[in-house]
CSV table of C-alpha atoms in Angstrom, one decimal:
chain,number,residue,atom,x,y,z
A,1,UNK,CA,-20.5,-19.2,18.4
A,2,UNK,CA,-17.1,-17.6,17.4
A,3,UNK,CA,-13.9,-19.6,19.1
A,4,UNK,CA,-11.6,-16.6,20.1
A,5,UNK,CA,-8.3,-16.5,21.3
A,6,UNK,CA,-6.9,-13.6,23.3
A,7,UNK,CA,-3.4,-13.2,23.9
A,8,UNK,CA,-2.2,-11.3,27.0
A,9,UNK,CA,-5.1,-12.2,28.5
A,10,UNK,CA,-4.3,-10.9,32.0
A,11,UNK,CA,-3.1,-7.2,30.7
A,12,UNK,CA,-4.9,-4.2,31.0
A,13,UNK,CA,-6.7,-4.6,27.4
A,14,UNK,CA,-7.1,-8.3,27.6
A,15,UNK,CA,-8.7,-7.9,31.1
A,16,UNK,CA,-11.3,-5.8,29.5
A,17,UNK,CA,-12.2,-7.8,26.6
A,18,UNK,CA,-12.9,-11.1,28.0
A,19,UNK,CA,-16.1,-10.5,29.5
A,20,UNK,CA,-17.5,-8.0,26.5
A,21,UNK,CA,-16.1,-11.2,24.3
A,22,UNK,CA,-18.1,-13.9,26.4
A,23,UNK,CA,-21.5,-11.3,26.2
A,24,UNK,CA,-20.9,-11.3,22.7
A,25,UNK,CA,-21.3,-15.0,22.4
A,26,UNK,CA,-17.7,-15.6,21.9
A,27,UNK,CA,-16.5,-18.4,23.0
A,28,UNK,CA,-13.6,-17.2,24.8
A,29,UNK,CA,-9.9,-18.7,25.4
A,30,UNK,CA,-7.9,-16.7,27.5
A,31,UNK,CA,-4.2,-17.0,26.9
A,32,UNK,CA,-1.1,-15.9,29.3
A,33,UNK,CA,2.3,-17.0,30.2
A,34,UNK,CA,1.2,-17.4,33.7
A,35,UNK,CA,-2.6,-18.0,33.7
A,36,UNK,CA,-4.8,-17.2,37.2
A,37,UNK,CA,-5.2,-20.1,39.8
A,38,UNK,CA,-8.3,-19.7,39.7
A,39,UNK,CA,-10.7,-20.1,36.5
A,40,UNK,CA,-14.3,-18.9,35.7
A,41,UNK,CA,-16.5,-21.6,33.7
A,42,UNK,CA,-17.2,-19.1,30.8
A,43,UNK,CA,-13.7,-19.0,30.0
A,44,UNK,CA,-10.7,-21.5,28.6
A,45,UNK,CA,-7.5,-20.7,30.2
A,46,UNK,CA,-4.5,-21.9,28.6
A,47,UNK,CA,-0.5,-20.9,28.9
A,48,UNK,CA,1.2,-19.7,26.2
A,49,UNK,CA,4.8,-18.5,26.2
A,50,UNK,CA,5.5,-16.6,22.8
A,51,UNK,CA,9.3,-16.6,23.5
A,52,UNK,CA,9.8,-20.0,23.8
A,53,UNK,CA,6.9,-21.0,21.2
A,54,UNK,CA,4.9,-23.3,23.7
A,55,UNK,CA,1.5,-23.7,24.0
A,56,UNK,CA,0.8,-22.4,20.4
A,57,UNK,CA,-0.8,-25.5,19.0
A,58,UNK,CA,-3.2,-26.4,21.6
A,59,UNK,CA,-4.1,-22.8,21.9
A,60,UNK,CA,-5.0,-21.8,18.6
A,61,UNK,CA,-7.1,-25.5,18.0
A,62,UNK,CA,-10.5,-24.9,16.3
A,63,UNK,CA,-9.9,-21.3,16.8
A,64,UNK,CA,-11.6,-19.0,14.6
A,65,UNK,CA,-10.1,-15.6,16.1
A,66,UNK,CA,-7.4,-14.2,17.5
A,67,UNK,CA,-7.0,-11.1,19.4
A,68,UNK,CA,-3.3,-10.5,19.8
A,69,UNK,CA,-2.5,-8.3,22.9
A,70,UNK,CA,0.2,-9.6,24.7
A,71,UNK,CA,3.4,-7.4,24.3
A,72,UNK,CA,6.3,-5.8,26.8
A,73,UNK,CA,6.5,-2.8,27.1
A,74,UNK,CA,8.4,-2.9,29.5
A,75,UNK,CA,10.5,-6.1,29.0
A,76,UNK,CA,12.2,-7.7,25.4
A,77,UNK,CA,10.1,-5.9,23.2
A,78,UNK,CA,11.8,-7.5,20.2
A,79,UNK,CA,11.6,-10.7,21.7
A,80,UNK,CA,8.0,-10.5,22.3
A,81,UNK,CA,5.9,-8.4,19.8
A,82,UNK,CA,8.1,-8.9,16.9
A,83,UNK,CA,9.2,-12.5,16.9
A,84,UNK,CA,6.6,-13.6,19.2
A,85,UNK,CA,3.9,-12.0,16.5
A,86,UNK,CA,5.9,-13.9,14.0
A,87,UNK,CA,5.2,-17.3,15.8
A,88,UNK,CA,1.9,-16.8,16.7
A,89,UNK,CA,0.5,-16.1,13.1
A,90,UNK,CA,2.6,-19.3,11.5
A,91,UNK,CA,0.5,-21.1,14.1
A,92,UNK,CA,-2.4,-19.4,13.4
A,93,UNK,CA,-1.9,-20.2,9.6
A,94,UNK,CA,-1.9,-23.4,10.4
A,95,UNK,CA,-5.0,-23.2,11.9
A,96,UNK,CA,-6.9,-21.7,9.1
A,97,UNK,CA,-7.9,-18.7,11.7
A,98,UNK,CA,-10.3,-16.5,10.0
A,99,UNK,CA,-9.1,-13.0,11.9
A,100,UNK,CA,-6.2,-11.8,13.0
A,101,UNK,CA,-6.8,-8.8,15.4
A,102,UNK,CA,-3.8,-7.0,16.4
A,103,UNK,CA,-4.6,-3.6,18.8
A,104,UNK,CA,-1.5,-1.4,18.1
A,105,UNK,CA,-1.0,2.2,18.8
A,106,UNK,CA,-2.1,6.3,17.4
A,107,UNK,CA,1.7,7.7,16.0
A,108,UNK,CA,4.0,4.1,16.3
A,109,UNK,CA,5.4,5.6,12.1
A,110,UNK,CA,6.4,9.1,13.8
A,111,UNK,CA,7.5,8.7,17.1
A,112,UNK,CA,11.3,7.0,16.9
A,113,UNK,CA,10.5,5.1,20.0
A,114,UNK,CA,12.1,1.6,20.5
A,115,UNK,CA,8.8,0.2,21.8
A,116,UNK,CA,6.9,2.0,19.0
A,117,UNK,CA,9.4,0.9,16.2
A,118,UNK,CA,9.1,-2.9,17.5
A,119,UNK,CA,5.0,-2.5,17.1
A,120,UNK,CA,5.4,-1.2,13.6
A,121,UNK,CA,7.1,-4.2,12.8
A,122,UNK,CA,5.0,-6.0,14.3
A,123,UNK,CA,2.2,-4.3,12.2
A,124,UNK,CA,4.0,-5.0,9.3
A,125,UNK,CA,4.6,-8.6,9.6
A,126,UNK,CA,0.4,-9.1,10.5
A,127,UNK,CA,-0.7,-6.8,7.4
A,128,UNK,CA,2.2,-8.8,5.3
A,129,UNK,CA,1.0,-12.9,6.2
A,130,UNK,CA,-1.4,-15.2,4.5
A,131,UNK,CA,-4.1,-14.6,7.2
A,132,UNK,CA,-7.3,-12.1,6.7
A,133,UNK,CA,-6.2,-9.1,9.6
A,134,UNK,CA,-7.3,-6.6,11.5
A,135,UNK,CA,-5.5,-3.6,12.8
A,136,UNK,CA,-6.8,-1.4,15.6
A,137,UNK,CA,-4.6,1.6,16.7
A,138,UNK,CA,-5.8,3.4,20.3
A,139,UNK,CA,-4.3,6.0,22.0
A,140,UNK,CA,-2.9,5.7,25.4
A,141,UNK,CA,-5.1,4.0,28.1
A,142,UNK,CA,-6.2,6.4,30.8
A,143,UNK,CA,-4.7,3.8,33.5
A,144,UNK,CA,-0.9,4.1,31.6
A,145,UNK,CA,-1.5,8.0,32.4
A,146,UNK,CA,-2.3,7.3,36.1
A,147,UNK,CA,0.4,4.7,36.5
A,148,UNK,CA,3.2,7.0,35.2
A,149,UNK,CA,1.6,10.2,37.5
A,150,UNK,CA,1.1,7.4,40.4
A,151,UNK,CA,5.2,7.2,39.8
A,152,UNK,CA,5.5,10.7,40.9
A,153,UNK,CA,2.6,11.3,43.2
A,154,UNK,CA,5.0,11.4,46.6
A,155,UNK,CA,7.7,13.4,45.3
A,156,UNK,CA,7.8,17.3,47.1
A,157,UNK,CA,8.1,18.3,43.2
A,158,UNK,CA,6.7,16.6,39.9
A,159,UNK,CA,8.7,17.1,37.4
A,160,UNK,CA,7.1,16.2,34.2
A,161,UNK,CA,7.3,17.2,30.3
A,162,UNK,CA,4.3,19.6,30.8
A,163,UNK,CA,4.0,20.1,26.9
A,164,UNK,CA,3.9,16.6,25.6
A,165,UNK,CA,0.4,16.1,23.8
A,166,UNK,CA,-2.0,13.0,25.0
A,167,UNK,CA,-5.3,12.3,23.9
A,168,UNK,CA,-6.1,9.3,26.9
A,169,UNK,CA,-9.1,6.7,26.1
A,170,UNK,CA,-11.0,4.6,28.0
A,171,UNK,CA,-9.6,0.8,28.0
A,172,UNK,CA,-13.3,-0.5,28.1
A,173,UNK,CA,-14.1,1.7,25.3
A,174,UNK,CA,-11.5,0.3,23.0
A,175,UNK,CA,-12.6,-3.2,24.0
A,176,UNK,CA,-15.7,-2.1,22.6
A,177,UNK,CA,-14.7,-1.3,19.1
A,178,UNK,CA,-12.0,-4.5,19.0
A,179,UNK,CA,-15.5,-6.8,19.7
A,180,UNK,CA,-17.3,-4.9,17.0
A,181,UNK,CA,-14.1,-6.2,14.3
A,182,UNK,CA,-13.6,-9.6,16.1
A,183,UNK,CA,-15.9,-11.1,13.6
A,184,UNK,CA,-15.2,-14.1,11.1
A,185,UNK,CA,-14.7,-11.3,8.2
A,186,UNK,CA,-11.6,-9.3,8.7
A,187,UNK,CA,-11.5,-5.2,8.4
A,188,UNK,CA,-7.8,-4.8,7.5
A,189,UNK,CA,-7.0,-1.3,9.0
A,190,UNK,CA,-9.4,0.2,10.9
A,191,UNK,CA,-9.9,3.9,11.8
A,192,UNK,CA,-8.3,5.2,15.0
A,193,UNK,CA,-9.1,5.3,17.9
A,194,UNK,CA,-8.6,8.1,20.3
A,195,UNK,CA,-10.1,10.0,23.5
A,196,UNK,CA,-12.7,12.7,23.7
A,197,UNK,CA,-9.7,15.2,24.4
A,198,UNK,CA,-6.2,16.3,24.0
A,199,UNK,CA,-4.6,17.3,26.7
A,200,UNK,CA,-0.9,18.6,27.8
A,201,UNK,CA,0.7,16.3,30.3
A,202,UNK,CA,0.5,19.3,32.4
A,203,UNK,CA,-3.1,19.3,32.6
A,204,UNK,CA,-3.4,15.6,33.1
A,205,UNK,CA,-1.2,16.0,36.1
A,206,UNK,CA,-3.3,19.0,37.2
A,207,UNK,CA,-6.1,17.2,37.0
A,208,UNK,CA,-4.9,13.8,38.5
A,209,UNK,CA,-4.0,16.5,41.3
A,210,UNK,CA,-6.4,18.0,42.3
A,211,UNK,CA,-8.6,14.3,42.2
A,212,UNK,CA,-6.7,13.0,45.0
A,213,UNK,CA,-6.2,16.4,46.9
A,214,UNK,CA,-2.6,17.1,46.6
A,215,UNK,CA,-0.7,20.1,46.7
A,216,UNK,CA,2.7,19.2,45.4
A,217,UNK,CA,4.0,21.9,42.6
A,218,UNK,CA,4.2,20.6,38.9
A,219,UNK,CA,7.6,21.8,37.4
A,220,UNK,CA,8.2,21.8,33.3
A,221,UNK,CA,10.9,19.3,33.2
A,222,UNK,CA,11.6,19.2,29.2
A,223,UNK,CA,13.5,16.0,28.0
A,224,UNK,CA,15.6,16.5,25.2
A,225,UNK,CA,15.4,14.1,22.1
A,226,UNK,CA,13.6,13.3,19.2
A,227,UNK,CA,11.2,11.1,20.4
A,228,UNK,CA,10.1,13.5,23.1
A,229,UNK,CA,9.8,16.1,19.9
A,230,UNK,CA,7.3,13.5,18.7
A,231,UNK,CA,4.9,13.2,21.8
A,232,UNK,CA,5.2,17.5,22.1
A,233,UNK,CA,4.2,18.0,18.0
A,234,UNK,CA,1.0,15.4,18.6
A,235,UNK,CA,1.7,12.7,16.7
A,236,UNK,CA,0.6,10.0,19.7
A,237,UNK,CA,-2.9,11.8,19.0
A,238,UNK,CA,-5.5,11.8,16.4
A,239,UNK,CA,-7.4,14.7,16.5
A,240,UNK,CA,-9.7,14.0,13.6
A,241,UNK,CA,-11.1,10.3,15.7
A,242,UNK,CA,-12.6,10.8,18.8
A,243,UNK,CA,-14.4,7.8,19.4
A,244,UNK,CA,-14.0,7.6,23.5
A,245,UNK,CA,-16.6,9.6,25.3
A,246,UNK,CA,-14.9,9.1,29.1
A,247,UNK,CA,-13.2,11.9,29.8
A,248,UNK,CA,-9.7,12.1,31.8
A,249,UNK,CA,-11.6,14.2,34.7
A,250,UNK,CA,-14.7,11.2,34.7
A,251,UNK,CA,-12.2,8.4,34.7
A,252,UNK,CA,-10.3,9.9,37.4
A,253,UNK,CA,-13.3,10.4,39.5
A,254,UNK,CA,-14.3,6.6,38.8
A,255,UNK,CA,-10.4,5.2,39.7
A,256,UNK,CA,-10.1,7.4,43.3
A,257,UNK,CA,-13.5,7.0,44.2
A,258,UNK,CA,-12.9,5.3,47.5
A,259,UNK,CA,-10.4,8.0,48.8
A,260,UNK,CA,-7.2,10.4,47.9
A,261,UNK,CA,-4.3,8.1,48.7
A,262,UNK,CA,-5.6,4.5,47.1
A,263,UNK,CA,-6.7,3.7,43.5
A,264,UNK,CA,-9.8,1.6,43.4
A,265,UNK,CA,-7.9,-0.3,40.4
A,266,UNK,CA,-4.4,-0.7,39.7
A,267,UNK,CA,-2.7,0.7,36.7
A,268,UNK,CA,-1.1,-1.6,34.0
A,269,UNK,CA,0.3,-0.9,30.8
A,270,UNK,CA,-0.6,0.6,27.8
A,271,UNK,CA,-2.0,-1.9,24.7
């Protein structure tokens, strides 16, 4: 049985991955700054703060994977996914971990995005340390499109970039393809990951629209910039790897199932 650590273990991709991990006969250790209350027998909980660099040692003990998905979007993203990274795989050196598995995402090199940039560094210092690794870009989860739309919903107008380009995938879907590479032989970059379609924000929000009934206008709201100029050229997609099969349209049916006005699961970040 495989010993594998995830990271982030309470985010939208680590949520996913623990129980396709413990069917895969992984023996899984769940790892989070601020683990649940309540535990399930299949899995080792254990906190691990990678700012302050506690909790590495005991969680990386006989360990023979790790799956690295904590990061911060929202929060010190240098703090977290670049030197956090760092101190996670000196620990994991020590450990003599056989595969270092670091998700990452479709476009980080073209899209002059702080976020992005700290991932690419990130990237750089796993593909650059003494440790066999494996790096797995997606494109943006289907629930990071809901949660920014969700953000608008009760607005009288939704003013979006209607032009950007976003090829959404199915968070499960990804988990899939990270368990197929969390093996004890490493797969150094791997191809990318991406949804059955590409579509304009302005569809997405059409869609998302017309799931939960509403009627409020969508207006072009173009943001200036280069990193918008980015997302509107494509680069956050990958046309030529389609490897998701739920659609936007399928996954929004799935989330509102239960009625317009409540999701039937909340919306977290992307990665």
């Amino acid at each position: 049985m495989i010993q594998t650590l995830v990271t982030g273990a309470t985010g939208t991709l680590g949520t996913a991955l623990r129980p396709r991990l413990t069917a895969a006969d992984h023996a899984v250790r769940a790892a989070s700054r601020s683990p649940p209350e309540e535990t399930r027998v299949e899995l080792d909980w254990v906190e691990l703060d990678l700012i302050e660099g506690t909790g590495l040692e005991s969680a990386l003990d006989n360990v023979d994977v790790v799956i690295h998905t904590a990061t911060a979007p929202k929060g010190d993203t240098a703090a977290v996914d670049v030197q956090g990274t760092k101190r996670l795989l000196k620990a994991a050196e020590a450990a003599d971990v056989e595969n270092f598995l670091y998700p990452s995402i479709v476009g980080i090199d073209d899209i002059p995005f702080s976020y992005y940039e700290h991932k690419g560094t990130a990237e750089t210092i796993v593909e650059e340390s003494n440790i066999p690794t494996t790096i797995v870009r997606a494109t943006q989860f289907h629930s990071f499109i809901a949660e920014l739309l969700d953000s608008v919903a009760k607005l009288p107008l939704w003013p979006l970039p209607t032009n950007v380009q976003i090829q959404p995938v199915d968070v499960g879907e990804v988990a899939d393809i990270i368990v197929d590479h969390a093996t004890l032989t490493a797969s150094g970059r791997t191809d990318l990951v991406g949804g059955p379609n590409i579509h304009s924000v302005g569809k997405l929000a059409q869609a998302y629209r017309n799931t939960r009934g509403l009627r409020r206008p969508i207006i072009r709201f173009p943001i200036p910039g280069k990193t918008m100029a980015a997302f509107r050229t494509g680069y956050a997609t990958c046309p030529d790897n389609r490897a998701g099969t739920v659609t936007w349209e399928e996954w929004l049916a799935e989330r509102y199932a239960s009625g317009a006005d409540e999701p039937t699961t909340r919306a977290q970040s992307p990665t």
